[in-house]
Amino acid sequence: MSKQYKTVSLSDEQRIALEALCRRRKVDALVWKRARAFLLLDAGEDAETVCRILDISPTVLTEWRFVFAGAGLSFFGLKNYSQRQGHLSVLQEQVLKANFTEHPAQNVDEVCAYVLAECDQNYSTSGAAKLMRRLGFAYKKPQLLPAQADEAKQAAFIAKYEALMNGLAADEMVVFSDAVHPEHQSRPAHGWFPKGQKTALKATSGRKRLNIQGALDLETFQVTFVEGEKINAQTTRQMLEKLERNNQTKTAIHVFVDNARYHHAKMLQPWLDSPERRVKLHFLPAYAPHLNPIERLWGVMHKWVTHNRHYATFNQFTEAIFDFFRKTLPEKWPEFRDTVTDNFRVISLKKYKVI
C-alpha cells in the first residue's frame, strides 16, 4: 500500500461530523465503519492497522479514499455504494452519466473508450457494465412505438371498448382478430446455457410460411382461425363465418380488427350488411397495434413454438404451430393471461426519451 494512503487529514468540520456520527445510538454498521476508518487515519494510524482493526481489505480502503476525495461527507450517505466502484471521481461519474443519458452507448466497448479518453482510466468490459448499472443504466432495447399514433383516438377507443364491455349481455361475446405469418425459419433467442459451451441452432433453408387469420376470445382463450395461401377479404369472411358457426348461442359477436384493406373490402360489405348477420366489426385506431391483445398472443406463440427450435420440414413446422392453438393454448392458457390482456393504455411519445 503506497504511503499516500496511510494517513488522511480531516478538516475540523469533517472531524466533528464523523465523531458525532459514530456516537449515534442507531447508525448503519457500514456507515459507522467508514467514519471510524477516516477518524483513525486522521489520528495518525497507518492504513494497514486501520484495515486490521476494522476487518476490511486494503482495496476497499483505497476505494473509500477515492470516493471521499470527490464526495466529501456526502459519501457516508451513499446507501447503494458498492465496494467495487472503480476510481472515477464523483464529478467524472456525473459527467459520464450526463453524456450517456444524452447519447446512449450501444455497447460497453463505447463506455470503455469514453472513460479512457475522458478520464484516463482503463476499464474492462465487465467493469464498465457494472459501472453503468450502478449509475442507473440498464442494457435493453428501446421500445418501438408508432410514429403517427393519435393519443385522442386511442383514448376514445379505450372509452368505447370499456363502455361496450360494461354493457355486454350474457349472449354477446367480444373477440380480437388479426393475421400472423410465421415463417419456417429457426429463430435464435436468449436462454440459459452452460458457461463455456458453444451452443448453436440448425438453420432452416427456404422461405415458406403460413398465413393464419385468427380471432381471440379473452374470456375463454379460444382461438378461431383459418389458413389460406394469402390473407384477404375471402379469408376474413371464412374466419367470421367460422366464428358464427362455433358460437350459435350468441346473438352478437363483436370483432375488433385493424384497418387492413381487406377488412374494408367492397366484396365483404354485402355479407356484413345481411340482416341475419351476428358479427359486428369494430375498427382499432390507426397505428395502434398495442390495442389488439391478439398481437401479444402471436408473440407468445413464437416464444413457445419457434424460439430456439429447429423443424427439419415445413410439415413439422406447420404441425407445431397448429398444435399450439389446438392443444397448448387450451391446456395452458392460465399461464398466458398476465401477458395477453386488455389492460389498455394510451401510448404517448411525450412520456419517452425518443432517440
Short mmCIF file of C-alpha atoms in Angstrom, two decimals:
data_model
loop_
_atom_site.label_atom_id
_atom_site.label_comp_id
_atom_site.label_asym_id
_atom_site.label_seq_id
_atom_site.Cartn_x
_atom_site.Cartn_y
_atom_site.Cartn_z
CA MET A 1 0.00 0.00 0.00
CA SER A 2 1.54 3.32 -1.07
CA LYS A 3 2.39 5.95 1.54
CA GLN A 4 -0.13 8.46 0.18
CA TYR A 5 -2.95 6.31 1.56
CA LYS A 6 -1.54 5.74 5.03
CA THR A 7 -2.97 8.87 6.61
CA VAL A 8 -5.74 11.34 5.89
CA SER A 9 -6.27 14.91 7.11
CA LEU A 10 -9.78 15.91 8.04
CA SER A 11 -10.97 19.45 8.47
CA ASP A 12 -12.33 20.42 11.91
CA GLU A 13 -15.85 20.38 10.45
CA GLN A 14 -15.40 16.91 8.97
CA ARG A 15 -13.84 15.54 12.16
CA ILE A 16 -16.69 16.84 14.35
CA ALA A 17 -19.31 15.46 11.93
CA LEU A 18 -17.74 11.99 11.82
CA GLU A 19 -17.28 11.84 15.59
CA ALA A 20 -20.94 12.76 16.04
CA LEU A 21 -21.94 10.10 13.51
CA CYS A 22 -20.02 7.40 15.42
CA ARG A 23 -21.73 8.42 18.69
CA ARG A 24 -25.22 7.92 17.33
CA ARG A 25 -27.24 5.19 19.00
CA LYS A 26 -28.59 3.92 15.68
CA VAL A 27 -26.26 4.06 12.72
CA ASP A 28 -25.76 1.68 9.82
CA ALA A 29 -22.80 -0.64 10.54
CA LEU A 30 -21.11 0.06 7.21
CA VAL A 31 -21.52 3.82 7.62
CA TRP A 32 -20.01 3.60 11.11
CA LYS A 33 -17.10 1.57 9.79
CA ARG A 34 -16.37 4.13 7.06
CA ALA A 35 -16.47 7.02 9.54
CA ARG A 36 -14.25 5.18 12.03
CA ALA A 37 -11.73 4.39 9.27
CA PHE A 38 -11.26 8.07 8.40
CA LEU A 39 -11.06 9.10 12.04
CA LEU A 40 -8.34 6.52 12.67
CA LEU A 41 -6.38 7.64 9.61
CA ASP A 42 -6.78 11.27 10.72
CA ALA A 43 -5.44 10.31 14.16
CA GLY A 44 -2.26 9.01 12.53
CA GLU A 45 -2.92 5.27 12.30
CA ASP A 46 -1.46 3.68 9.18
CA ALA A 47 -3.71 2.01 6.60
CA GLU A 48 -2.56 -1.49 7.47
CA THR A 49 -3.55 -1.02 11.13
CA VAL A 50 -6.92 0.50 10.18
CA CYS A 51 -7.68 -2.44 7.87
CA ARG A 52 -6.81 -4.90 10.63
CA ILE A 53 -8.89 -3.11 13.29
CA LEU A 54 -11.99 -2.76 11.07
CA ASP A 55 -11.54 -6.07 9.21
CA ILE A 56 -11.56 -4.55 5.71
CA SER A 57 -9.25 -5.10 2.77
CA PRO A 58 -6.69 -2.51 1.59
CA THR A 59 -8.54 -2.33 -1.76
CA VAL A 60 -11.76 -1.32 -0.03
CA LEU A 61 -9.99 1.39 1.95
CA THR A 62 -8.35 2.70 -1.21
CA GLU A 63 -11.71 2.89 -2.98
CA TRP A 64 -13.25 4.69 0.01
CA ARG A 65 -10.45 7.27 -0.23
CA PHE A 66 -11.18 7.95 -3.90
CA VAL A 67 -14.90 8.41 -3.33
CA PHE A 68 -14.41 10.55 -0.20
CA ALA A 69 -11.98 12.79 -2.09
CA GLY A 70 -14.72 13.61 -4.60
CA ALA A 71 -17.88 13.47 -2.48
CA GLY A 72 -16.70 14.63 0.92
CA LEU A 73 -19.09 13.95 3.80
CA SER A 74 -21.90 13.03 1.38
CA PHE A 75 -20.01 9.79 0.76
CA PHE A 76 -21.23 8.46 4.10
CA GLY A 77 -24.85 8.75 2.99
CA LEU A 78 -24.44 6.68 -0.18
CA LYS A 79 -26.71 3.76 0.72
CA ASN A 80 -26.18 1.90 -2.54
CA TYR A 81 -22.44 2.28 -2.55
CA SER A 82 -20.64 -0.75 -3.98
CA GLN A 83 -17.14 -1.62 -2.81
CA ARG A 84 -16.03 -2.14 -6.41
CA GLN A 85 -16.86 1.30 -7.73
CA GLY A 86 -13.66 1.95 -9.64
CA HIS A 87 -11.52 5.04 -9.36
CA LEU A 88 -13.61 7.70 -11.07
CA SER A 89 -14.35 10.82 -9.08
CA VAL A 90 -17.94 11.78 -8.34
CA LEU A 91 -17.66 14.64 -10.84
CA GLN A 92 -16.34 12.28 -13.54
CA GLU A 93 -19.21 9.88 -12.90
CA GLN A 94 -21.72 12.73 -13.15
CA VAL A 95 -20.24 13.83 -16.48
CA LEU A 96 -20.26 10.24 -17.75
CA LYS A 97 -23.89 9.78 -16.70
CA ALA A 98 -24.94 13.01 -18.41
CA ASN A 99 -23.10 12.04 -21.60
CA PHE A 100 -24.67 8.60 -21.93
CA THR A 101 -28.10 9.90 -20.94
CA GLU A 102 -27.96 12.23 -23.91
CA HIS A 103 -26.02 9.90 -26.22
CA PRO A 104 -26.81 6.25 -25.30
CA ALA A 105 -23.94 3.79 -25.63
CA GLN A 106 -24.68 0.80 -27.85
CA ASN A 107 -22.22 -1.46 -26.02
CA VAL A 108 -19.72 -1.47 -23.16
CA ASP A 109 -16.82 -1.01 -25.59
CA GLU A 110 -18.08 2.53 -26.18
CA VAL A 111 -18.18 3.07 -22.42
CA CYS A 112 -14.60 1.79 -22.04
CA ALA A 113 -13.41 4.05 -24.87
CA TYR A 114 -15.13 7.11 -23.38
CA VAL A 115 -13.73 6.52 -19.88
CA LEU A 116 -10.24 6.04 -21.30
CA ALA A 117 -10.43 9.17 -23.47
CA GLU A 118 -12.11 11.49 -20.96
CA CYS A 119 -10.95 10.13 -17.60
CA ASP A 120 -7.67 8.38 -18.47
CA GLN A 121 -8.89 5.19 -16.76
CA ASN A 122 -8.80 1.65 -18.15
CA TYR A 123 -11.99 -0.36 -17.56
CA SER A 124 -12.64 -3.95 -18.52
CA THR A 125 -15.91 -4.74 -20.27
CA SER A 126 -17.30 -6.35 -17.12
CA GLY A 127 -16.16 -3.37 -15.03
CA ALA A 128 -17.78 -0.93 -17.47
CA ALA A 129 -21.05 -2.91 -17.31
CA LYS A 130 -21.03 -2.76 -13.50
CA LEU A 131 -20.28 0.95 -13.62
CA MET A 132 -23.22 1.63 -15.94
CA ARG A 133 -25.63 -0.40 -13.82
CA ARG A 134 -24.50 1.42 -10.69
CA LEU A 135 -25.10 4.76 -12.39
CA GLY A 136 -28.69 3.76 -13.12
CA PHE A 137 -28.43 2.41 -16.67
CA ALA A 138 -29.84 -0.89 -17.96
CA TYR A 139 -28.87 -2.77 -21.12
CA LYS A 140 -32.14 -3.04 -23.04
CA LYS A 141 -33.79 -2.33 -26.34
CA PRO A 142 -35.77 0.87 -26.79
CA GLN A 143 -39.49 0.29 -27.18
CA LEU A 144 -40.63 0.58 -30.79
CA LEU A 145 -43.59 2.97 -30.90
CA PRO A 146 -45.75 4.05 -33.85
CA ALA A 147 -44.59 7.44 -35.07
CA GLN A 148 -48.12 8.52 -36.03
CA ALA A 149 -50.22 7.19 -33.13
CA ASP A 150 -53.05 9.59 -32.24
CA GLU A 151 -53.47 9.93 -28.47
CA ALA A 152 -57.02 11.27 -28.66
CA LYS A 153 -58.17 8.42 -30.89
CA GLN A 154 -56.53 5.86 -28.59
CA ALA A 155 -58.31 7.34 -25.57
CA ALA A 156 -61.64 7.40 -27.44
CA PHE A 157 -61.24 3.76 -28.44
CA ILE A 158 -60.45 2.67 -24.88
CA ALA A 159 -63.51 4.53 -23.57
CA LYS A 160 -65.72 2.95 -26.25
CA TYR A 161 -64.35 -0.52 -25.52
CA GLU A 162 -64.91 -0.18 -21.77
CA ALA A 163 -68.48 1.03 -22.36
CA LEU A 164 -69.13 -1.99 -24.58
CA MET A 165 -67.71 -4.43 -22.03
CA ASN A 166 -69.66 -2.85 -19.18
CA GLY A 167 -72.91 -3.23 -21.09
CA LEU A 168 -72.20 -6.61 -22.70
CA ALA A 169 -75.13 -9.01 -22.48
CA ALA A 170 -74.74 -12.65 -21.48
CA ASP A 171 -75.48 -13.78 -25.05
CA GLU A 172 -72.85 -11.49 -26.60
CA MET A 173 -69.12 -12.01 -26.99
CA VAL A 174 -66.02 -9.99 -27.89
CA VAL A 175 -63.01 -11.19 -29.88
CA PHE A 176 -59.87 -9.56 -31.24
CA SER A 177 -58.77 -10.53 -34.73
CA ASP A 178 -55.54 -10.26 -36.68
CA ALA A 179 -53.35 -12.14 -39.14
CA VAL A 180 -49.98 -13.74 -38.48
CA HIS A 181 -47.44 -15.12 -40.95
CA PRO A 182 -44.96 -17.45 -39.18
CA GLU A 183 -42.05 -18.27 -41.47
CA HIS A 184 -40.34 -21.66 -41.50
CA GLN A 185 -37.10 -20.34 -40.06
CA SER A 186 -35.07 -21.22 -36.99
CA ARG A 187 -35.24 -18.26 -34.59
CA PRO A 188 -32.32 -17.97 -32.14
CA ALA A 189 -33.31 -16.47 -28.79
CA HIS A 190 -31.67 -15.79 -25.44
CA GLY A 191 -31.59 -18.67 -22.97
CA TRP A 192 -29.55 -20.13 -20.11
CA PHE A 193 -26.83 -22.43 -21.43
CA PRO A 194 -23.78 -23.99 -19.71
CA LYS A 195 -20.94 -21.49 -19.46
CA GLY A 196 -18.14 -22.25 -21.89
CA GLN A 197 -20.34 -24.50 -24.03
CA LYS A 198 -20.60 -23.47 -27.67
CA THR A 199 -24.29 -23.50 -28.46
CA ALA A 200 -25.77 -23.47 -31.95
CA LEU A 201 -29.15 -23.81 -33.64
CA LYS A 202 -29.56 -25.51 -37.00
CA ALA A 203 -30.59 -23.04 -39.69
CA THR A 204 -33.54 -23.74 -41.97
CA SER A 205 -33.33 -23.10 -45.70
CA GLY A 206 -36.27 -21.73 -47.66
CA ARG A 207 -38.85 -19.04 -47.03
CA LYS A 208 -42.13 -20.96 -46.85
CA ARG A 209 -44.61 -19.53 -44.38
CA LEU A 210 -48.09 -19.99 -43.00
CA ASN A 211 -50.80 -17.38 -43.42
CA ILE A 212 -53.21 -17.52 -40.50
CA GLN A 213 -56.11 -15.26 -39.69
CA GLY A 214 -57.41 -15.68 -36.16
CA ALA A 215 -59.78 -14.29 -33.55
CA LEU A 216 -59.12 -14.50 -29.79
CA ASP A 217 -61.76 -14.57 -27.05
CA LEU A 218 -60.08 -13.18 -23.92
CA GLU A 219 -62.71 -14.75 -21.66
CA THR A 220 -62.12 -18.35 -22.73
CA PHE A 221 -58.81 -18.02 -24.66
CA GLN A 222 -60.41 -19.87 -27.55
CA VAL A 223 -58.81 -19.02 -30.89
CA THR A 224 -60.86 -19.34 -34.05
CA PHE A 225 -58.58 -19.38 -37.10
CA VAL A 226 -58.38 -20.17 -40.79
CA GLU A 227 -55.38 -20.70 -43.04
CA GLY A 228 -55.02 -19.55 -46.62
CA GLU A 229 -52.49 -19.02 -49.39
CA LYS A 230 -52.80 -15.33 -48.55
CA ILE A 231 -54.87 -13.19 -46.23
CA ASN A 232 -57.62 -11.26 -47.98
CA ALA A 233 -61.34 -10.50 -47.87
CA GLN A 234 -62.14 -14.12 -48.60
CA THR A 235 -60.19 -15.50 -45.64
CA THR A 236 -61.69 -12.75 -43.48
CA ARG A 237 -65.20 -13.89 -44.40
CA GLN A 238 -64.25 -17.54 -43.83
CA MET A 239 -62.97 -16.72 -40.36
CA LEU A 240 -66.05 -14.66 -39.49
CA GLU A 241 -68.36 -17.42 -40.75
CA LYS A 242 -66.48 -19.90 -38.61
CA LEU A 243 -66.95 -17.63 -35.61
CA GLU A 244 -70.71 -17.63 -36.14
CA ARG A 245 -70.86 -21.43 -36.64
CA ASN A 246 -68.84 -22.06 -33.47
CA ASN A 247 -70.97 -19.71 -31.35
CA GLN A 248 -74.56 -20.50 -32.25
CA THR A 249 -75.95 -19.24 -28.94
CA LYS A 250 -74.50 -15.75 -29.27
CA THR A 251 -76.79 -13.04 -30.60
CA ALA A 252 -73.89 -10.64 -31.22
CA ILE A 253 -70.21 -11.28 -31.86
CA HIS A 254 -68.16 -8.10 -31.58
CA VAL A 255 -64.96 -8.43 -33.61
CA PHE A 256 -62.17 -5.89 -33.20
CA VAL A 257 -59.94 -5.61 -36.25
CA ASP A 258 -57.25 -3.29 -37.60
CA ASN A 259 -57.57 -1.15 -40.70
CA ALA A 260 -56.14 -3.60 -43.24
CA ARG A 261 -57.63 -3.04 -46.69
CA TYR A 262 -59.31 -6.43 -46.80
CA HIS A 263 -61.35 -5.58 -43.71
CA HIS A 264 -62.90 -2.71 -45.71
CA ALA A 265 -63.23 -4.67 -48.98
CA LYS A 266 -66.39 -3.98 -51.00
CA MET A 267 -66.95 -7.69 -51.60
CA LEU A 268 -67.24 -8.17 -47.82
CA GLN A 269 -69.86 -5.48 -47.21
CA PRO A 270 -72.98 -7.26 -48.57
CA TRP A 271 -72.27 -10.23 -46.30
CA LEU A 272 -71.68 -7.99 -43.27
CA ASP A 273 -74.86 -5.98 -44.00
CA SER A 274 -77.06 -9.09 -44.19
CA PRO A 275 -79.98 -8.90 -41.65
CA GLU A 276 -79.13 -12.31 -40.15
CA ARG A 277 -75.52 -11.29 -39.54
CA ARG A 278 -74.45 -11.61 -35.89
CA VAL A 279 -70.87 -10.44 -36.48
CA LYS A 280 -70.26 -6.75 -35.85
CA LEU A 281 -66.89 -5.25 -36.81
CA HIS A 282 -65.19 -2.62 -34.65
CA PHE A 283 -62.08 -0.91 -36.01
CA LEU A 284 -58.96 -0.13 -34.00
CA PRO A 285 -57.34 3.31 -34.31
CA ALA A 286 -54.66 3.53 -36.95
CA TYR A 287 -51.09 2.82 -35.82
CA ALA A 288 -52.20 1.26 -32.54
CA PRO A 289 -51.28 -2.44 -32.54
CA HIS A 290 -50.87 -2.27 -28.74
CA LEU A 291 -54.67 -2.08 -28.52
CA ASN A 292 -55.07 -5.54 -30.06
CA PRO A 293 -54.33 -8.30 -27.49
CA ILE A 294 -54.01 -10.99 -30.16
CA GLU A 295 -50.77 -9.29 -31.22
CA ARG A 296 -49.38 -10.34 -27.84
CA LEU A 297 -50.62 -13.87 -28.41
CA TRP A 298 -48.57 -14.07 -31.60
CA GLY A 299 -45.50 -13.20 -29.51
CA VAL A 300 -46.33 -15.95 -27.01
CA MET A 301 -46.80 -18.39 -29.88
CA HIS A 302 -43.37 -17.60 -31.32
CA LYS A 303 -41.72 -17.88 -27.91
CA TRP A 304 -43.41 -21.23 -27.29
CA VAL A 305 -43.05 -22.79 -30.75
CA THR A 306 -40.29 -21.18 -32.81
CA HIS A 307 -37.64 -19.72 -30.47
CA ASN A 308 -34.53 -21.97 -30.29
CA ARG A 309 -36.35 -24.76 -32.14
CA HIS A 310 -35.48 -26.38 -35.44
CA TYR A 311 -38.05 -28.08 -37.64
CA ALA A 312 -36.48 -30.11 -40.41
CA THR A 313 -39.55 -29.94 -42.65
CA PHE A 314 -42.29 -27.42 -43.30
CA ASN A 315 -44.89 -30.03 -42.34
CA GLN A 316 -43.29 -30.42 -38.90
CA PHE A 317 -43.26 -26.65 -38.52
CA THR A 318 -46.93 -26.39 -39.54
CA GLU A 319 -47.94 -29.16 -37.15
CA ALA A 320 -46.16 -27.43 -34.24
CA ILE A 321 -47.92 -24.12 -34.96
CA PHE A 322 -51.37 -25.73 -35.15
CA ASP A 323 -50.69 -27.83 -32.03
CA PHE A 324 -50.08 -24.62 -30.13
CA PHE A 325 -53.54 -23.30 -30.99
CA ARG A 326 -55.37 -26.62 -30.69
CA LYS A 327 -53.65 -28.17 -27.67
CA THR A 328 -51.18 -25.93 -25.84
CA LEU A 329 -53.39 -22.86 -25.65
CA PRO A 330 -56.50 -24.64 -24.28
CA GLU A 331 -54.39 -26.55 -21.74
CA LYS A 332 -52.05 -23.79 -20.56
CA TRP A 333 -53.94 -20.56 -21.15
CA PRO A 334 -53.85 -19.54 -17.43
CA GLU A 335 -50.07 -19.18 -17.88
CA PHE A 336 -50.61 -16.61 -20.63
CA ARG A 337 -53.34 -14.48 -19.06
CA ASP A 338 -50.95 -11.98 -17.49
CA THR A 339 -49.30 -11.38 -20.88
CA VAL A 340 -52.31 -11.40 -23.20
CA THR A 341 -54.73 -8.91 -21.66
CA ASP A 342 -56.97 -5.95 -22.46
CA ASN A 343 -55.16 -3.76 -19.95
CA PHE A 344 -55.04 -0.95 -22.48
CA ARG A 345 -53.21 2.36 -22.15
CA VAL A 346 -52.64 5.40 -24.30
CA ILE A 347 -49.14 5.48 -25.74
CA SER A 348 -47.64 8.95 -25.91
CA LEU A 349 -44.21 9.75 -27.28
CA LYS A 350 -44.13 12.60 -24.76
CA LYS A 351 -43.55 10.06 -21.98
CA TYR A 352 -40.45 8.61 -23.61
CA LYS A 353 -36.93 9.72 -24.40
CA VAL A 354 -37.08 9.42 -28.20
CA ILE A 355 -33.72 8.69 -29.79
#
